[in-house]
mmCIF file of C-alpha atoms in Angstrom:
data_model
loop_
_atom_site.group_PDB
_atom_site.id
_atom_site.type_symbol
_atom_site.label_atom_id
_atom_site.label_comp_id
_atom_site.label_asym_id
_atom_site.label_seq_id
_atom_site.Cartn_x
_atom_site.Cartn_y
_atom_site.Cartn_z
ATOM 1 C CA UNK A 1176 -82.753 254.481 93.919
ATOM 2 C CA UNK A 1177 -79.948 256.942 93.202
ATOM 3 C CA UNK A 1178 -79.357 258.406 89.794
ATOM 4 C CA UNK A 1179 -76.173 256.516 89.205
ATOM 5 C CA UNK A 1180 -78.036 253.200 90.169
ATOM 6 C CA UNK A 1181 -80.598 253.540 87.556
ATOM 7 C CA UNK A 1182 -77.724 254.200 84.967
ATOM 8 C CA UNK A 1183 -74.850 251.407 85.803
ATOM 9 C CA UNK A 1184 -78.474 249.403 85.955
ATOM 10 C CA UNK A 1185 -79.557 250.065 82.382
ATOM 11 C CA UNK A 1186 -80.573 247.396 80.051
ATOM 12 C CA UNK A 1187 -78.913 247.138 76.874
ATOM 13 C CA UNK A 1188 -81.173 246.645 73.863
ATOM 14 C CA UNK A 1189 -81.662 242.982 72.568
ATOM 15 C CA UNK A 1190 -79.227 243.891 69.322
ATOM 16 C CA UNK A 1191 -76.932 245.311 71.334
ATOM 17 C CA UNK A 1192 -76.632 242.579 73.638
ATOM 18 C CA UNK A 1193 -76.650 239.492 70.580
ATOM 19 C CA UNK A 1194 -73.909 241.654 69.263
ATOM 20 C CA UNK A 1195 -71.714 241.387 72.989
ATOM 21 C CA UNK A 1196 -72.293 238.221 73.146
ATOM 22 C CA UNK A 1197 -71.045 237.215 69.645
ATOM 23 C CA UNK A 1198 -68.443 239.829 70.140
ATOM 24 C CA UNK A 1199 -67.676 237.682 73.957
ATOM 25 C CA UNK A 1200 -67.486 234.482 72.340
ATOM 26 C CA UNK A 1201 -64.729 235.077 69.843
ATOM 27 C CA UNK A 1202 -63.015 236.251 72.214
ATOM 28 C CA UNK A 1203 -63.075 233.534 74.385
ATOM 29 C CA UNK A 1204 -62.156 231.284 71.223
ATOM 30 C CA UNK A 1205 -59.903 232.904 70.515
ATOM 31 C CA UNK A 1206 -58.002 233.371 73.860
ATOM 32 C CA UNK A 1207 -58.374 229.737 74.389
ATOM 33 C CA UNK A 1208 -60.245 230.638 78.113
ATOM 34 C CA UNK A 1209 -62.912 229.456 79.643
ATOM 35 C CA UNK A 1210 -66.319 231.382 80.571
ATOM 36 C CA UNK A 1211 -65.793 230.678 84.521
ATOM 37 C CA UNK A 1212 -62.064 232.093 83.516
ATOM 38 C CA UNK A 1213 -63.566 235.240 82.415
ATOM 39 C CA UNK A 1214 -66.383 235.379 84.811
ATOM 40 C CA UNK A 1215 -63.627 235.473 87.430
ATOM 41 C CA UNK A 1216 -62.087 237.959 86.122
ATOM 42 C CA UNK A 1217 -65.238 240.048 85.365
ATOM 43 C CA UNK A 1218 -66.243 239.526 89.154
ATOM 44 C CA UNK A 1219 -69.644 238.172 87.761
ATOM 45 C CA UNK A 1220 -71.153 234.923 89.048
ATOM 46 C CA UNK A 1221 -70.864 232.260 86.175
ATOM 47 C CA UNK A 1222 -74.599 231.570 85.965
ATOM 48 C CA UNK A 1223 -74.889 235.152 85.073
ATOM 49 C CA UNK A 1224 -72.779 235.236 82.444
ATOM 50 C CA UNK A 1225 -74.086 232.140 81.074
ATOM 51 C CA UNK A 1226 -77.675 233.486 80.766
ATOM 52 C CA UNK A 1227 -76.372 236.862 79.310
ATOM 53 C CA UNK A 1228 -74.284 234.629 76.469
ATOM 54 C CA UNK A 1229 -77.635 232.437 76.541
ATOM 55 C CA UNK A 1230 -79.725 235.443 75.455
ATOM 56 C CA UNK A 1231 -81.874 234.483 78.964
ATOM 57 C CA UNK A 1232 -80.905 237.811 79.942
ATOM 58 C CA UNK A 1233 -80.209 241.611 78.390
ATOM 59 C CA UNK A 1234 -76.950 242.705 79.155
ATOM 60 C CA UNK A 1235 -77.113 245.487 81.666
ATOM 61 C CA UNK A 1236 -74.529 248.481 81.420
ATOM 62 C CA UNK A 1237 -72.485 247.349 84.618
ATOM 63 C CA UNK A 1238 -72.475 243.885 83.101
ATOM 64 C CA UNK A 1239 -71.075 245.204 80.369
ATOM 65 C CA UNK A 1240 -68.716 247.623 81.467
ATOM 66 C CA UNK A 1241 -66.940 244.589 84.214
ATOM 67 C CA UNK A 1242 -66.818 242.481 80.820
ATOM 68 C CA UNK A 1243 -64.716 245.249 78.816
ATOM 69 C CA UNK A 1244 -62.534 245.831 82.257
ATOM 70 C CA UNK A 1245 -61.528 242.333 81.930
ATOM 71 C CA UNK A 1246 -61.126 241.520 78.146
ATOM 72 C CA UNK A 1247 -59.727 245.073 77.693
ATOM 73 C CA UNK A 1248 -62.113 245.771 74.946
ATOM 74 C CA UNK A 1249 -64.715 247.582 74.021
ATOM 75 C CA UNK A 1250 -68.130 245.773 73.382
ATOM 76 C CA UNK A 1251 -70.466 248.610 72.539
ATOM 77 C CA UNK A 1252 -70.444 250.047 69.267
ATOM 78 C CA UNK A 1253 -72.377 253.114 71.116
ATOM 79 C CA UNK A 1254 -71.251 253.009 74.397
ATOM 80 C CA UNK A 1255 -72.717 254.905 77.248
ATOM 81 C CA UNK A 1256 -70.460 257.653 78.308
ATOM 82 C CA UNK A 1257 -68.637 255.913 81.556
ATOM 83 C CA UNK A 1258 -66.392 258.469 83.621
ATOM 84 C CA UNK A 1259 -63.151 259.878 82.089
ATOM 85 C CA UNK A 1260 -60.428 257.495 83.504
ATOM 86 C CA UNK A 1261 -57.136 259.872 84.702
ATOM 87 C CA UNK A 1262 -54.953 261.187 82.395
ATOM 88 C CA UNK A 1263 -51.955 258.713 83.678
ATOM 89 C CA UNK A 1264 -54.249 255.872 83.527
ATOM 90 C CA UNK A 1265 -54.884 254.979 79.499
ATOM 91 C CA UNK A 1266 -52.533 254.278 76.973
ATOM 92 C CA UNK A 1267 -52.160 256.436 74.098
ATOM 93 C CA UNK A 1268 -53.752 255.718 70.901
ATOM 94 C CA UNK A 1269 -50.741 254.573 69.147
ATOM 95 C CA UNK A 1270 -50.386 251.721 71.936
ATOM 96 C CA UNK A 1271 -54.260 250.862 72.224
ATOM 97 C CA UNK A 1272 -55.676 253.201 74.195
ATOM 98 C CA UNK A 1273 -55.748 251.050 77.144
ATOM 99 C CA UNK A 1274 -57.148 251.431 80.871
ATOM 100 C CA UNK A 1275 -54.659 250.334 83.579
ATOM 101 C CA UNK A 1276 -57.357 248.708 85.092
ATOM 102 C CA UNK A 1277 -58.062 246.787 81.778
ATOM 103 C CA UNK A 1278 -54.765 245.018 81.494
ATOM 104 C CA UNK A 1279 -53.372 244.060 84.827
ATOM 105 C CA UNK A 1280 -53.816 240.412 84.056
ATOM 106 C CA UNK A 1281 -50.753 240.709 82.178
ATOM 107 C CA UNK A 1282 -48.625 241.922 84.944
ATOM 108 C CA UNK A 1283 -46.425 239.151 85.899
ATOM 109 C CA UNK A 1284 -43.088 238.002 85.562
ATOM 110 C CA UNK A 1285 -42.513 235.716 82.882
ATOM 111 C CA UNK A 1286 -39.580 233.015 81.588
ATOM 112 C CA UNK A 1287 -38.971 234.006 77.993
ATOM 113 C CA UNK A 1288 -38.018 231.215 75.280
ATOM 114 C CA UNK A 1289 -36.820 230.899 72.101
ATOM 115 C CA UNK A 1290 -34.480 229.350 69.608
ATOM 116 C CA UNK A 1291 -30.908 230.036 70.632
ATOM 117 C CA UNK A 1292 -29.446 231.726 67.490
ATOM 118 C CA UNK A 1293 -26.298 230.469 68.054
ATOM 119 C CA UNK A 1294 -26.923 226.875 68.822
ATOM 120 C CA UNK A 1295 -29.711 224.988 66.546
ATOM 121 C CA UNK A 1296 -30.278 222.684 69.421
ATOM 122 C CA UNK A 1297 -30.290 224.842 72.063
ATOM 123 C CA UNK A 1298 -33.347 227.273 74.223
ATOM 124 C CA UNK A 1299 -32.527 230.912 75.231
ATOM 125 C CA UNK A 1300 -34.733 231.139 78.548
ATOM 126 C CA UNK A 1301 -34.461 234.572 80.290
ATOM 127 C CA UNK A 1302 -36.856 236.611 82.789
ATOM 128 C CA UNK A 1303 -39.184 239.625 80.911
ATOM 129 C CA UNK A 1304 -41.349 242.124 83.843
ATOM 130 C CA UNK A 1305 -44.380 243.611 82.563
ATOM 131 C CA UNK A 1306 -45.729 246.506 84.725
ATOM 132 C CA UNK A 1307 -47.725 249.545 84.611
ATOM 133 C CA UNK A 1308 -45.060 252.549 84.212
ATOM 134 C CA UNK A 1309 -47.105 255.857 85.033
ATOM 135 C CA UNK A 1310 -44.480 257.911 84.002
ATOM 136 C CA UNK A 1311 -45.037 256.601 80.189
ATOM 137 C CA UNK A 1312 -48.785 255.480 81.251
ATOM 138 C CA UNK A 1313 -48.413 252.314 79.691
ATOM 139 C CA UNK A 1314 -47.693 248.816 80.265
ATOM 140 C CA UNK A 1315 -43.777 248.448 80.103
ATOM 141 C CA UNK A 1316 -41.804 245.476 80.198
ATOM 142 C CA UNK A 1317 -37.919 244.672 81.238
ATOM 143 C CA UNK A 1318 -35.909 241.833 80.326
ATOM 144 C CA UNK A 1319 -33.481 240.990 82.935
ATOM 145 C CA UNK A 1320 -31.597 237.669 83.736
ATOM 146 C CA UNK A 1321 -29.796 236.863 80.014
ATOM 147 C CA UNK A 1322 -26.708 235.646 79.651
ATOM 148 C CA UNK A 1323 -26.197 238.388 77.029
ATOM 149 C CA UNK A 1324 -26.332 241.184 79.481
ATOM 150 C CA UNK A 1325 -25.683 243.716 76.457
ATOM 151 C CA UNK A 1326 -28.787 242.864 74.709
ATOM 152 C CA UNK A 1327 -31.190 242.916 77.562
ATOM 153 C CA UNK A 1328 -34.320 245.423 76.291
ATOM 154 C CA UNK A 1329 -37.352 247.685 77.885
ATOM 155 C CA UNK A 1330 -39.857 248.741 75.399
ATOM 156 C CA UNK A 1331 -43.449 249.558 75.626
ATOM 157 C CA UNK A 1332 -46.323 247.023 75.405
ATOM 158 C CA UNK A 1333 -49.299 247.640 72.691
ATOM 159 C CA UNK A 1334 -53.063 246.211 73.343
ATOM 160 C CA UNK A 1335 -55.134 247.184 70.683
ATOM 161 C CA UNK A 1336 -58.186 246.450 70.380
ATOM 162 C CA UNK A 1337 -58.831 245.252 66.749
ATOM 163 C CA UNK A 1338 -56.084 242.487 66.327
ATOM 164 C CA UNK A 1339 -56.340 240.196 69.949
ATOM 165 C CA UNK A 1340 -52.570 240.291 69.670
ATOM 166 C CA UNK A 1341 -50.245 241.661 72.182
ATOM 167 C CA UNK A 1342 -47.106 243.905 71.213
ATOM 168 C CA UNK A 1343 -43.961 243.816 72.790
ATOM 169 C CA UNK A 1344 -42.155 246.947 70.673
ATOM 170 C CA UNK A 1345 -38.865 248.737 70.757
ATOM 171 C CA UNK A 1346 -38.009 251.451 68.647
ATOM 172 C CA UNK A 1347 -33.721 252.486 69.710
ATOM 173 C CA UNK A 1348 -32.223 255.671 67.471
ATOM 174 C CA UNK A 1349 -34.519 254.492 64.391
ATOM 175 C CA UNK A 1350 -34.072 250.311 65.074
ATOM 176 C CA UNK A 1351 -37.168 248.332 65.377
ATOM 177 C CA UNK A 1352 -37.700 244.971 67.470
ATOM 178 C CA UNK A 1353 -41.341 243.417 67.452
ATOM 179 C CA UNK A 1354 -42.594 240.035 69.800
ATOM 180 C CA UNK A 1355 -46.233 239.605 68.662
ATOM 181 C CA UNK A 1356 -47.658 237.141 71.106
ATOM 182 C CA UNK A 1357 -51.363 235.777 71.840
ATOM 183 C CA UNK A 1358 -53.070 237.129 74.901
ATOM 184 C CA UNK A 1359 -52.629 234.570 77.712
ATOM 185 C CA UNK A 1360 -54.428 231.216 77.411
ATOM 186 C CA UNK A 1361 -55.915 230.192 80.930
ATOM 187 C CA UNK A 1362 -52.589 229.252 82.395
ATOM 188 C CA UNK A 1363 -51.347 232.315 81.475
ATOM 189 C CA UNK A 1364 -48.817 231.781 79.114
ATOM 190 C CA UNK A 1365 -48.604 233.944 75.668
ATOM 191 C CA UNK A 1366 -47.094 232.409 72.127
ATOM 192 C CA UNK A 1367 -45.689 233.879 69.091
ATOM 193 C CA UNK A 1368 -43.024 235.528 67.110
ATOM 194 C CA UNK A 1369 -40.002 237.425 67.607
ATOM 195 C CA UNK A 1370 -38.866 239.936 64.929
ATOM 196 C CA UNK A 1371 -35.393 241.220 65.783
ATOM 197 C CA UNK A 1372 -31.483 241.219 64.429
ATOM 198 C CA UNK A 1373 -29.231 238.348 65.070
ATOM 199 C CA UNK A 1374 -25.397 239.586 65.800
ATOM 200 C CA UNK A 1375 -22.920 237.776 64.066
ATOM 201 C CA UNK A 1376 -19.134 237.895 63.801
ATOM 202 C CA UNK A 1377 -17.779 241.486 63.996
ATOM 203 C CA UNK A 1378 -20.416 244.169 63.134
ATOM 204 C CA UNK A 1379 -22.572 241.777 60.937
ATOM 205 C CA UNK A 1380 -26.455 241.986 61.782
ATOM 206 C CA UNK A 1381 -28.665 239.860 60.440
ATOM 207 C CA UNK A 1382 -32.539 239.935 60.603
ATOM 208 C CA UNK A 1383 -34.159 237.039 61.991
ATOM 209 C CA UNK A 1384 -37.349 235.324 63.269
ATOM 210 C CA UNK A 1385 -38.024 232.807 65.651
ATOM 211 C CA UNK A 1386 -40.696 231.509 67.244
ATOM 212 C CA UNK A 1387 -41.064 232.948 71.297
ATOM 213 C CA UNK A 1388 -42.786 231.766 74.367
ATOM 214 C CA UNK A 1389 -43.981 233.767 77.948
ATOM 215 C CA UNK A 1390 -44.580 231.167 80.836
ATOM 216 C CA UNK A 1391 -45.654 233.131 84.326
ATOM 217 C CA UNK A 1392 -43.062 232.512 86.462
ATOM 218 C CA UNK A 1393 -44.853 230.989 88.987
ATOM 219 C CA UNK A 1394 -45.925 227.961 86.744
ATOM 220 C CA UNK A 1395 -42.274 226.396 86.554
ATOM 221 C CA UNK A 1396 -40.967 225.468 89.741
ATOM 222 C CA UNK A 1397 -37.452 225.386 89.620
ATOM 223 C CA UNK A 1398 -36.871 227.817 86.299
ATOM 224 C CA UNK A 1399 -33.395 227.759 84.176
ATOM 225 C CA UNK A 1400 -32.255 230.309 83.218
ATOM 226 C CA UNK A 1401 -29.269 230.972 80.409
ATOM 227 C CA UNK A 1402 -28.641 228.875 77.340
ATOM 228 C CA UNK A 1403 -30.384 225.726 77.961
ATOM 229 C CA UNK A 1404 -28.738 221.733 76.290
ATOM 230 C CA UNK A 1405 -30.852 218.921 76.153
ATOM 231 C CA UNK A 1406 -29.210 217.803 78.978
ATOM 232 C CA UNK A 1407 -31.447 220.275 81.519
ATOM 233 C CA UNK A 1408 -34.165 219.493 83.602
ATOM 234 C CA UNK A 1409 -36.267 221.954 81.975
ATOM 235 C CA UNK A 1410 -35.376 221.404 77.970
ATOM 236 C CA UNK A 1411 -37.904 219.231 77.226
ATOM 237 C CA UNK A 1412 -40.662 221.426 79.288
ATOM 238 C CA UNK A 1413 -38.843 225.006 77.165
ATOM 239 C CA UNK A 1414 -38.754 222.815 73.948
ATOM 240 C CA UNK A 1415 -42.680 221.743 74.720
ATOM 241 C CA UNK A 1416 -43.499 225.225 74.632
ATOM 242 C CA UNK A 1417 -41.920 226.280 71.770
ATOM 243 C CA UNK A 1418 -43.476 223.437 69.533
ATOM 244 C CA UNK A 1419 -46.962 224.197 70.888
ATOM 245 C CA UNK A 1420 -46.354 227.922 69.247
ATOM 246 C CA UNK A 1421 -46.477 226.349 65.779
ATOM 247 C CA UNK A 1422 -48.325 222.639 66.317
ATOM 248 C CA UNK A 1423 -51.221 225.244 67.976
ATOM 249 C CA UNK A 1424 -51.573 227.511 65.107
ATOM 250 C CA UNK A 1425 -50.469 230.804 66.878
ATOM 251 C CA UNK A 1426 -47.936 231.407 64.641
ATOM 252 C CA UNK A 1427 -47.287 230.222 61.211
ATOM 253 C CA UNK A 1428 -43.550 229.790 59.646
ATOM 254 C CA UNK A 1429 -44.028 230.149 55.607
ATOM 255 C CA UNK A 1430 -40.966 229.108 53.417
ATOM 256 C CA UNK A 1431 -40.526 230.413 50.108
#
């Protein structure tokens, strides 16, 4: 057996591995996915992964590593040195320090929703990109379809570690706008809360929050796009979304 065999084969301790797998669980609670979601994604066979959770099984180092690939965290509190990834392929610290390779389950396109702010009863609904950008190496993402052309943003996209939120941030000449959304539940989608300034009549800016929604493209059929009335074919499937951001706990509204 080759050098590098015996290594990625290396079995974690027992304490290392009941900490993974307590560490593996809230994250699947807390992402709302599934273990043959993740085992998917890990390229690991389900029964695997269930014996490794199980405690049947140590965790070996290539188990591990596949794991960390695919929640984009780190599992080890004294991980084994893995090769250096390329210096255009991590994130820097202030976004998460995040492999490429670690977050391309969020590259998709996306129909964005929230509250219209200038209609009570109305749904904003336009299309956001996020990609890898090597030039910044970091996940950017573009907004692109709004009816408010002027408006339409590209920031830089945050994945720490810590928090199990996502970070959709733009920082203009000293102005701040922050979306803090869930990672994806198994259908994809991400929920949460948009932090931004609401134009009003001449010059007026007023700061505002709202509850926000990302649905993959690809899991509405025939999207709208635009300011969207209740009489659309969509509002009720937009307006669904938006509740489940508050009935579901992933973001919380306090009044004063």
């Amino acid at each position: 057996m080759r050098m590098q065999d015996k290594i990625t084969d290396k079995q974690l301790s027992d304490e290392q591995s009941r900490e993974i797998a307590e560490t593996i669980r809230e994250e699947l609670a807390r992402r709302r996915i599934s273990r043959q979601t993740l085992a998917e994604q890990a390229k690991l066979s389900l029964s695997t992964l269930e014996k490794v959770l199980g405690g049947r099984r140590p965790f070996t180092l290539a188990t591990t590593v596949r794991l960390e690939q695919a929640l984009g965290v780190s599992l080890r509190n004294n991980p084994v040195v893995a090769a250096p990834q390329a210096a255009n392929d991590v994130a820097p610290d202030s976004l998460g320090s995040y492999a490429h390779r670690a977050v391309t389950w969020l590259e998709d396109v996306y129909i964005t929703l929230r509250p219209s702010f200038g209609d009570k009863d109305a749904i904003f609904a336009y299309r956001t990109e996020i990609v890898w950008e090597p030039k910044v190496s970091s996940l950017v993402f573009r907004e692109g379809d709004r009816t408010d052309a002027a408006y339409e943003h590209t920031g830089e996209v945050a994945v720490p570690h810590q928090s199990g939120f996502i970070y959709l941030v733009i920082i203009k000449h000293g102005q701040h706008r922050v979306i803090t959304v869930s990672r994806p539940t198994v259908a994809g989608e991400m929920y949460g809360i948009i932090s931004t300034l609401r134009a009003g009549p001449g010059s007026q800016l007023t700061p505002i929050a709202a509850p926000i929604a990302y649905v993959p493209l690809k899991n509405i059929s025939k999207p709208s796009l635009g300011r969207i009335g209740s009489d659309d074919v969509n509002y009720e499937l937009y307006r669904k979304h938006l509740r489940r951001t508050v009935e579901e706990a992933f973001a919380l509204f306090v009044s004063g």
